[in-house]
Short mmCIF file of C-alpha atoms in Angstrom, two decimals:
data_model
loop_
_atom_site.label_atom_id
_atom_site.label_comp_id
_atom_site.label_asym_id
_atom_site.label_seq_id
_atom_site.Cartn_x
_atom_site.Cartn_y
_atom_site.Cartn_z
CA MET A 1 201.25 89.49 49.09
CA ARG A 2 198.89 86.53 49.10
CA LYS A 3 198.30 84.90 52.51
CA THR A 4 199.19 81.22 53.07
CA ASP A 5 198.22 78.56 55.59
CA ALA A 6 200.58 76.85 58.07
CA ALA A 7 201.82 74.49 55.34
CA GLY A 8 202.62 77.35 52.99
CA ASN A 9 199.65 76.73 50.69
CA PRO A 10 197.95 79.86 49.36
CA LEU A 11 194.63 80.60 51.01
CA PRO A 12 191.64 81.09 48.75
CA PRO A 13 190.47 84.68 48.49
CA LYS A 14 187.70 85.68 50.86
CA PRO A 15 184.31 85.97 49.14
CA ARG A 16 183.42 89.55 48.41
CA ARG A 17 180.68 90.76 50.70
CA ARG A 18 177.62 91.94 48.86
CA VAL A 19 176.94 95.59 49.61
CA ARG A 20 173.24 96.26 49.84
CA ALA A 21 172.01 99.42 48.14
CA VAL A 22 170.58 101.94 50.59
CA SER A 23 167.27 103.38 49.51
CA PRO A 24 166.96 107.19 49.51
CA LEU A 25 163.18 106.76 49.77
CA PRO A 26 161.24 105.98 52.97
CA MET A 27 158.97 102.99 53.48
CA ARG A 28 155.50 103.68 52.09
CA ASP A 29 152.49 101.81 53.52
CA GLY A 30 154.74 98.91 54.52
CA VAL A 31 156.47 98.76 51.12
CA SER A 32 160.17 99.55 50.89
CA ALA A 33 161.36 101.05 47.62
CA SER A 34 162.73 98.72 44.94
CA TRP A 35 165.53 99.65 42.55
CA VAL A 36 166.54 99.00 38.98
CA MET A 37 169.96 99.60 37.40
CA LEU A 38 169.47 100.99 33.90
CA PRO A 39 171.25 98.82 31.29
CA ASP A 40 172.60 99.84 27.93
CA GLY A 41 169.73 100.09 25.48
CA PRO A 42 167.92 102.00 22.77
CA TRP A 43 165.35 103.82 24.90
CA SER A 44 164.97 107.57 24.39
CA THR A 45 163.25 108.41 27.67
CA LEU A 46 162.86 106.89 31.11
CA LEU A 47 159.18 106.34 30.37
CA ASP A 48 160.09 104.26 27.30
CA PHE A 49 162.31 102.02 29.41
CA PHE A 50 159.80 101.48 32.23
CA GLU A 51 157.02 100.69 29.75
CA GLU A 52 159.12 97.95 28.11
CA ARG A 53 160.81 96.62 31.26
CA PHE A 54 157.61 96.36 33.34
CA PRO A 55 154.84 95.49 30.84
CA LEU A 56 152.27 94.62 33.52
CA VAL A 57 152.08 98.36 34.29
CA THR A 58 150.75 100.54 31.48
CA ARG A 59 152.64 103.48 29.99
CA GLN A 60 150.02 105.85 31.37
CA GLN A 61 150.37 104.37 34.86
CA TRP A 62 154.16 104.84 34.81
CA HIS A 63 153.64 108.38 33.52
CA ASP A 64 151.28 109.16 36.38
CA ARG A 65 153.60 107.59 38.97
CA MET A 66 156.55 109.66 37.78
CA ARG A 67 154.46 112.82 37.78
CA ALA A 68 153.44 112.01 41.36
CA GLY A 69 157.11 111.67 42.44
CA LEU A 70 156.99 107.90 42.92
CA VAL A 71 160.14 107.20 40.87
CA ALA A 72 163.42 108.74 42.02
CA ASP A 73 167.16 108.77 41.34
CA ALA A 74 169.89 107.63 43.72
CA GLN A 75 169.65 110.91 45.65
CA GLY A 76 165.90 110.55 46.10
CA ARG A 77 165.03 113.26 43.57
CA PRO A 78 161.89 112.55 41.51
CA VAL A 79 162.48 111.90 37.82
CA GLU A 80 160.29 113.10 34.99
CA PRO A 81 158.80 110.66 32.46
CA GLU A 82 160.29 112.65 29.55
CA ALA A 83 163.79 112.69 31.09
CA PRO A 84 166.42 111.38 28.66
CA TYR A 85 167.49 107.78 29.20
CA ARG A 86 171.01 107.40 30.62
CA ALA A 87 172.39 103.90 31.21
CA HIS A 88 174.14 102.79 34.43
CA GLN A 89 172.12 104.90 36.84
CA ARG A 90 170.09 103.43 39.69
CA LEU A 91 166.44 104.41 39.96
CA TRP A 92 164.14 103.73 42.89
CA TYR A 93 160.39 103.18 42.82
CA TRP A 94 157.58 101.85 44.97
CA ARG A 95 155.85 98.77 43.68
CA GLU A 96 152.06 98.96 43.41
CA LEU A 97 149.27 96.55 42.45
CA ASP A 98 145.90 97.76 41.23
CA ASP A 99 143.67 94.77 41.97
CA GLU A 100 145.38 92.71 44.62
CA ALA A 101 143.51 89.70 45.95
CA ASP A 102 142.98 89.76 49.72
CA ILE A 103 144.15 86.87 51.90
CA PRO A 104 141.63 86.56 54.75
CA PHE A 105 144.03 85.15 57.35
CA GLU A 106 146.22 86.84 59.94
CA GLU A 107 149.87 86.30 60.74
CA THR A 108 151.06 86.05 64.36
CA VAL A 109 154.24 87.42 65.89
CA LEU A 110 155.57 84.77 68.29
CA TYR A 111 158.76 86.53 69.39
CA ARG A 112 160.60 89.81 68.85
CA ASP A 113 163.76 91.40 70.22
CA GLU A 114 166.28 93.91 68.89
CA ARG A 115 167.84 91.31 66.56
CA ILE A 116 165.21 88.86 65.33
CA LEU A 117 161.48 88.41 64.90
CA VAL A 118 159.61 85.11 64.60
CA ALA A 119 156.31 85.04 62.72
CA ASP A 120 153.71 82.29 62.41
CA LYS A 121 152.52 82.48 58.79
CA PRO A 122 149.10 81.29 57.61
CA HIS A 123 148.55 79.22 54.49
CA PHE A 124 148.25 81.05 51.13
CA MET A 125 150.38 84.03 52.19
CA PRO A 126 153.74 84.61 50.41
CA VAL A 127 156.68 85.56 52.61
CA VAL A 128 157.76 88.41 50.30
CA PRO A 129 155.97 90.36 47.56
CA THR A 130 155.64 88.29 44.42
CA GLY A 131 153.40 88.21 41.38
CA ARG A 132 149.89 89.27 42.32
CA TYR A 133 150.67 89.75 46.02
CA LEU A 134 152.17 92.86 47.63
CA GLN A 135 150.20 94.21 50.59
CA SER A 136 149.07 90.65 51.35
CA SER A 137 152.65 89.36 51.70
CA LEU A 138 153.92 88.53 55.18
CA LEU A 139 156.86 90.96 54.94
CA VAL A 140 154.76 93.97 53.95
CA ARG A 141 152.06 93.18 56.50
CA LEU A 142 154.64 93.05 59.28
CA LYS A 143 156.43 96.21 58.12
CA ARG A 144 153.15 98.10 57.93
CA ARG A 145 151.98 96.79 61.30
CA LEU A 146 155.24 97.20 63.23
CA GLY A 147 156.93 100.04 61.36
CA ILE A 148 160.25 98.15 61.05
CA GLU A 149 161.68 99.18 57.68
CA THR A 150 164.82 97.03 58.11
CA LEU A 151 162.81 93.82 58.60
CA SER A 152 164.10 91.08 56.29
CA PRO A 153 163.35 87.32 56.03
CA LEU A 154 166.27 85.01 56.79
CA HIS A 155 164.74 82.07 54.91
CA ARG A 156 161.60 81.31 52.90
CA ILE A 157 158.75 78.84 52.99
CA ASP A 158 156.28 78.31 50.16
CA ARG A 159 153.18 80.47 49.88
CA GLY A 160 151.02 77.41 50.47
CA THR A 161 152.95 76.32 53.56
CA ALA A 162 152.02 77.65 57.00
CA GLY A 163 154.25 78.07 60.03
CA ILE A 164 157.50 79.51 61.36
CA VAL A 165 159.45 82.22 59.51
CA LEU A 166 162.51 83.92 61.03
CA PHE A 167 163.25 87.59 60.26
CA SER A 168 166.22 89.84 60.87
CA VAL A 169 165.34 93.13 62.58
CA ASP A 170 168.73 94.88 62.50
CA SER A 171 170.36 94.76 59.06
CA ALA A 172 173.81 95.18 60.65
CA LEU A 173 173.31 91.89 62.52
CA ARG A 174 171.69 89.95 59.68
CA GLU A 175 174.74 88.00 58.41
CA PRO A 176 175.34 85.70 61.45
CA TYR A 177 171.68 84.61 61.40
CA GLN A 178 171.69 84.19 57.61
CA ALA A 179 174.70 81.89 58.02
CA LEU A 180 172.62 79.53 60.18
CA PHE A 181 170.62 78.51 57.12
CA ARG A 182 173.53 78.63 54.68
CA ASP A 183 175.60 76.36 56.95
CA ARG A 184 172.65 74.08 57.86
CA ALA A 185 172.99 74.99 61.53
CA ALA A 186 169.26 75.69 61.94
CA HIS A 187 167.09 72.64 62.68
CA LYS A 188 163.75 72.80 60.85
CA GLN A 189 160.84 70.50 61.62
CA TYR A 190 157.76 70.20 59.43
CA GLU A 191 154.58 68.16 59.58
CA ALA A 192 152.39 67.05 56.70
CA ILE A 193 149.19 65.15 56.02
CA VAL A 194 149.74 62.90 53.02
CA HIS A 195 147.76 60.54 50.85
CA TRP A 196 148.39 57.02 52.12
CA ARG A 197 147.96 53.43 51.14
CA PRO A 198 148.26 50.50 53.57
CA GLY A 199 151.58 48.70 53.30
CA LEU A 200 153.53 51.74 52.08
CA GLU A 201 156.93 51.83 53.73
CA LEU A 202 158.76 55.13 54.01
CA PRO A 203 162.52 55.36 54.43
CA ALA A 204 163.94 57.06 57.52
CA VAL A 205 165.97 59.27 55.16
CA HIS A 206 165.31 60.14 51.52
CA ARG A 207 168.07 61.55 49.33
CA SER A 208 167.87 62.57 45.70
CA HIS A 209 169.16 65.06 43.15
CA LEU A 210 166.67 67.89 42.66
CA ARG A 211 166.64 70.29 39.72
CA ASP A 212 164.19 72.66 38.06
CA ASP A 213 161.91 71.03 35.53
CA GLU A 214 161.35 72.40 32.04
CA SER A 215 158.74 74.91 33.20
CA PHE A 216 160.93 76.21 36.08
CA LEU A 217 157.71 76.22 38.15
CA ARG A 218 158.42 72.88 39.73
CA THR A 219 161.32 70.81 40.96
CA CYS A 220 161.94 67.24 39.83
CA GLU A 221 164.21 64.37 40.82
CA GLN A 222 167.01 63.44 38.41
CA SER A 223 167.98 59.79 38.53
CA GLY A 224 171.63 58.85 38.38
CA ALA A 225 172.93 62.21 39.60
CA PRO A 226 174.61 62.55 43.00
CA PRO A 227 172.15 63.57 45.74
CA ASN A 228 171.93 67.26 46.60
CA SER A 229 168.90 67.02 48.91
CA GLU A 230 168.10 65.08 52.07
CA SER A 231 164.93 64.76 54.16
CA ARG A 232 164.35 62.78 57.34
CA ILE A 233 160.91 61.20 57.58
CA GLU A 234 158.91 59.80 60.49
CA LEU A 235 155.43 58.31 60.35
CA LEU A 236 153.38 59.68 63.26
CA ARG A 237 150.05 58.06 62.43
CA ALA A 238 148.28 56.39 59.52
CA ASN A 239 144.53 56.10 59.40
CA GLY A 240 142.86 54.84 56.27
CA ARG A 241 143.65 56.96 53.21
CA PHE A 242 145.76 59.55 55.04
CA ALA A 243 148.85 59.70 57.24
CA HIS A 244 150.55 62.28 59.46
CA LEU A 245 154.30 62.68 58.89
CA LYS A 246 157.10 64.52 60.66
CA LEU A 247 159.61 65.85 58.14
CA GLU A 248 163.06 67.29 58.78
CA PRO A 249 164.79 68.78 55.73
CA VAL A 250 168.57 68.65 56.07
CA SER A 251 169.03 70.63 52.86
CA GLY A 252 166.81 73.45 51.67
CA ARG A 253 165.97 72.92 47.99
CA LYS A 254 162.90 74.45 46.36
CA HIS A 255 159.75 72.41 47.09
CA GLN A 256 161.99 69.70 48.58
CA LEU A 257 159.53 68.14 51.02
CA ARG A 258 156.69 68.26 48.52
CA VAL A 259 158.80 66.55 45.84
CA HIS A 260 160.16 63.90 48.20
CA CYS A 261 156.72 62.98 49.55
CA ALA A 262 155.29 62.70 46.04
CA ALA A 263 158.25 60.65 44.82
CA LEU A 264 157.76 58.17 47.68
CA GLY A 265 154.10 57.65 46.76
CA ALA A 266 152.69 59.81 49.57
CA PRO A 267 151.94 63.23 48.04
CA ILE A 268 150.87 65.98 50.42
CA VAL A 269 147.12 66.58 50.54
CA ASN A 270 145.91 69.58 48.48
CA ASP A 271 149.23 70.00 46.66
CA ASP A 272 148.47 71.60 43.28
CA TYR A 273 152.05 71.07 42.01
CA TYR A 274 152.95 67.47 42.90
CA PRO A 275 152.64 64.87 41.60
CA LYS A 276 150.65 66.72 38.91
CA LEU A 277 150.68 70.42 38.09
CA LEU A 278 147.10 71.66 38.12
CA PRO A 279 145.91 74.77 36.22
CA GLU A 280 146.28 77.95 38.24
CA GLY A 281 143.05 79.55 39.40
CA PRO A 282 141.79 81.68 42.26
CA ASP A 283 142.77 80.50 45.73
CA ASP A 284 140.41 77.95 47.24
CA PHE A 285 140.76 78.81 50.91
CA SER A 286 138.89 75.64 51.86
CA ARG A 287 141.79 73.51 50.52
CA PRO A 288 145.03 74.60 52.23
CA LEU A 289 148.18 72.64 51.50
CA GLN A 290 148.57 70.23 54.41
CA LEU A 291 152.16 71.23 55.16
CA LEU A 292 153.28 73.12 58.27
CA ALA A 293 156.67 74.48 59.32
CA ARG A 294 156.13 73.30 62.90
CA ALA A 295 159.37 74.28 64.67
CA LEU A 296 162.73 75.99 64.27
CA SER A 297 165.71 75.53 66.61
CA PHE A 298 169.23 76.97 66.58
CA VAL A 299 172.03 78.22 68.79
CA ASP A 300 172.00 82.02 68.71
CA PRO A 301 175.21 83.04 66.93
CA LEU A 302 175.54 86.24 68.97
CA ASP A 303 174.91 85.13 72.55
CA GLY A 304 175.10 81.31 72.40
CA ARG A 305 171.57 80.77 73.73
CA GLU A 306 169.48 77.79 72.64
CA ARG A 307 166.55 79.13 70.62
CA HIS A 308 163.41 77.10 69.93
CA PHE A 309 160.18 78.33 68.37
CA GLU A 310 157.00 76.38 67.63
CA SER A 311 154.02 77.24 65.47
CA GLN A 312 150.67 77.64 67.19
CA ARG A 313 148.89 76.41 64.07
CA ARG A 314 147.61 72.92 63.36
CA LEU A 315 146.95 71.14 60.10
CA GLY A 316 143.24 70.98 59.37
CA MET A 317 143.22 67.22 58.82
CA GLU A 318 145.41 66.35 61.82
CA SER A 319 142.51 65.45 64.12
CA GLN A 320 140.91 63.37 61.36
CA VAL A 321 144.05 61.28 60.92
CA HIS A 322 144.50 60.78 64.66
CA ALA A 323 140.88 59.84 65.29
CA THR A 324 140.48 56.29 66.56
CA ASP A 325 138.97 53.79 64.14
CA SER A 326 135.34 53.05 64.89
#
């Protein structure tokens, strides 16, 4: 019988909790095993499927990995490359990169207890493995360094952005902390150095409708649509061609602060995406994006304590902007 509220109206069904698949394979050099559910398809062998599904890895490389026991079934038993393809089974494998670029900066652990961990991320480092980064990602570095296989990020910041990232340590206690970001109960404070022109006036609050652009690499503002993003903005200091801003995102859309600053005529210094997408090349470590996740505050959902964490990092151009005019 369907439950009703006090007025007799039917209550909406509770959202189904997502059950996370449990890996039968251990963490390997900081990398937890990934999984793939085999779809219906024409492949004759497992090797045929992996070659087509993951084209950045050669057929010979997949063959060698399977022979070495690096691909397994749901029970953790290694599979052979010539094994017949059977749809609707889950296979586990460790991701590897042959020529991964090194990121010559170190992360810092600011706080750790049995429930959460707070890291201070450098510029250029992705939070999780992506594209050409695996061992250089913040998550894998921390897992390898601390040996915490259950470590999981509770939110993300861009690879180019430095600063505070909150992790869950105990997967059984992850949901209440995840809800802080879903329900906008975590207060995030950023700082940025932006290109500036005298006379530019910034609003105290900027709202707009953000959506993916045609390339899906960037986010753009759509005029006429109801706002789905909001950022609070405070000018800390302007000095010539640059200014120092405090930014507080109320919502958490992709690239939100970068898009809002560019749309207001004050793009963030060294941003290769906004206002213009520049060709991708090797990282220029002398030009970090001048955006920092400075602080994170929230009420701990499990014990009610006020939590506040601040980055120990500073934007490279901060002292230049705050220097007195000669």
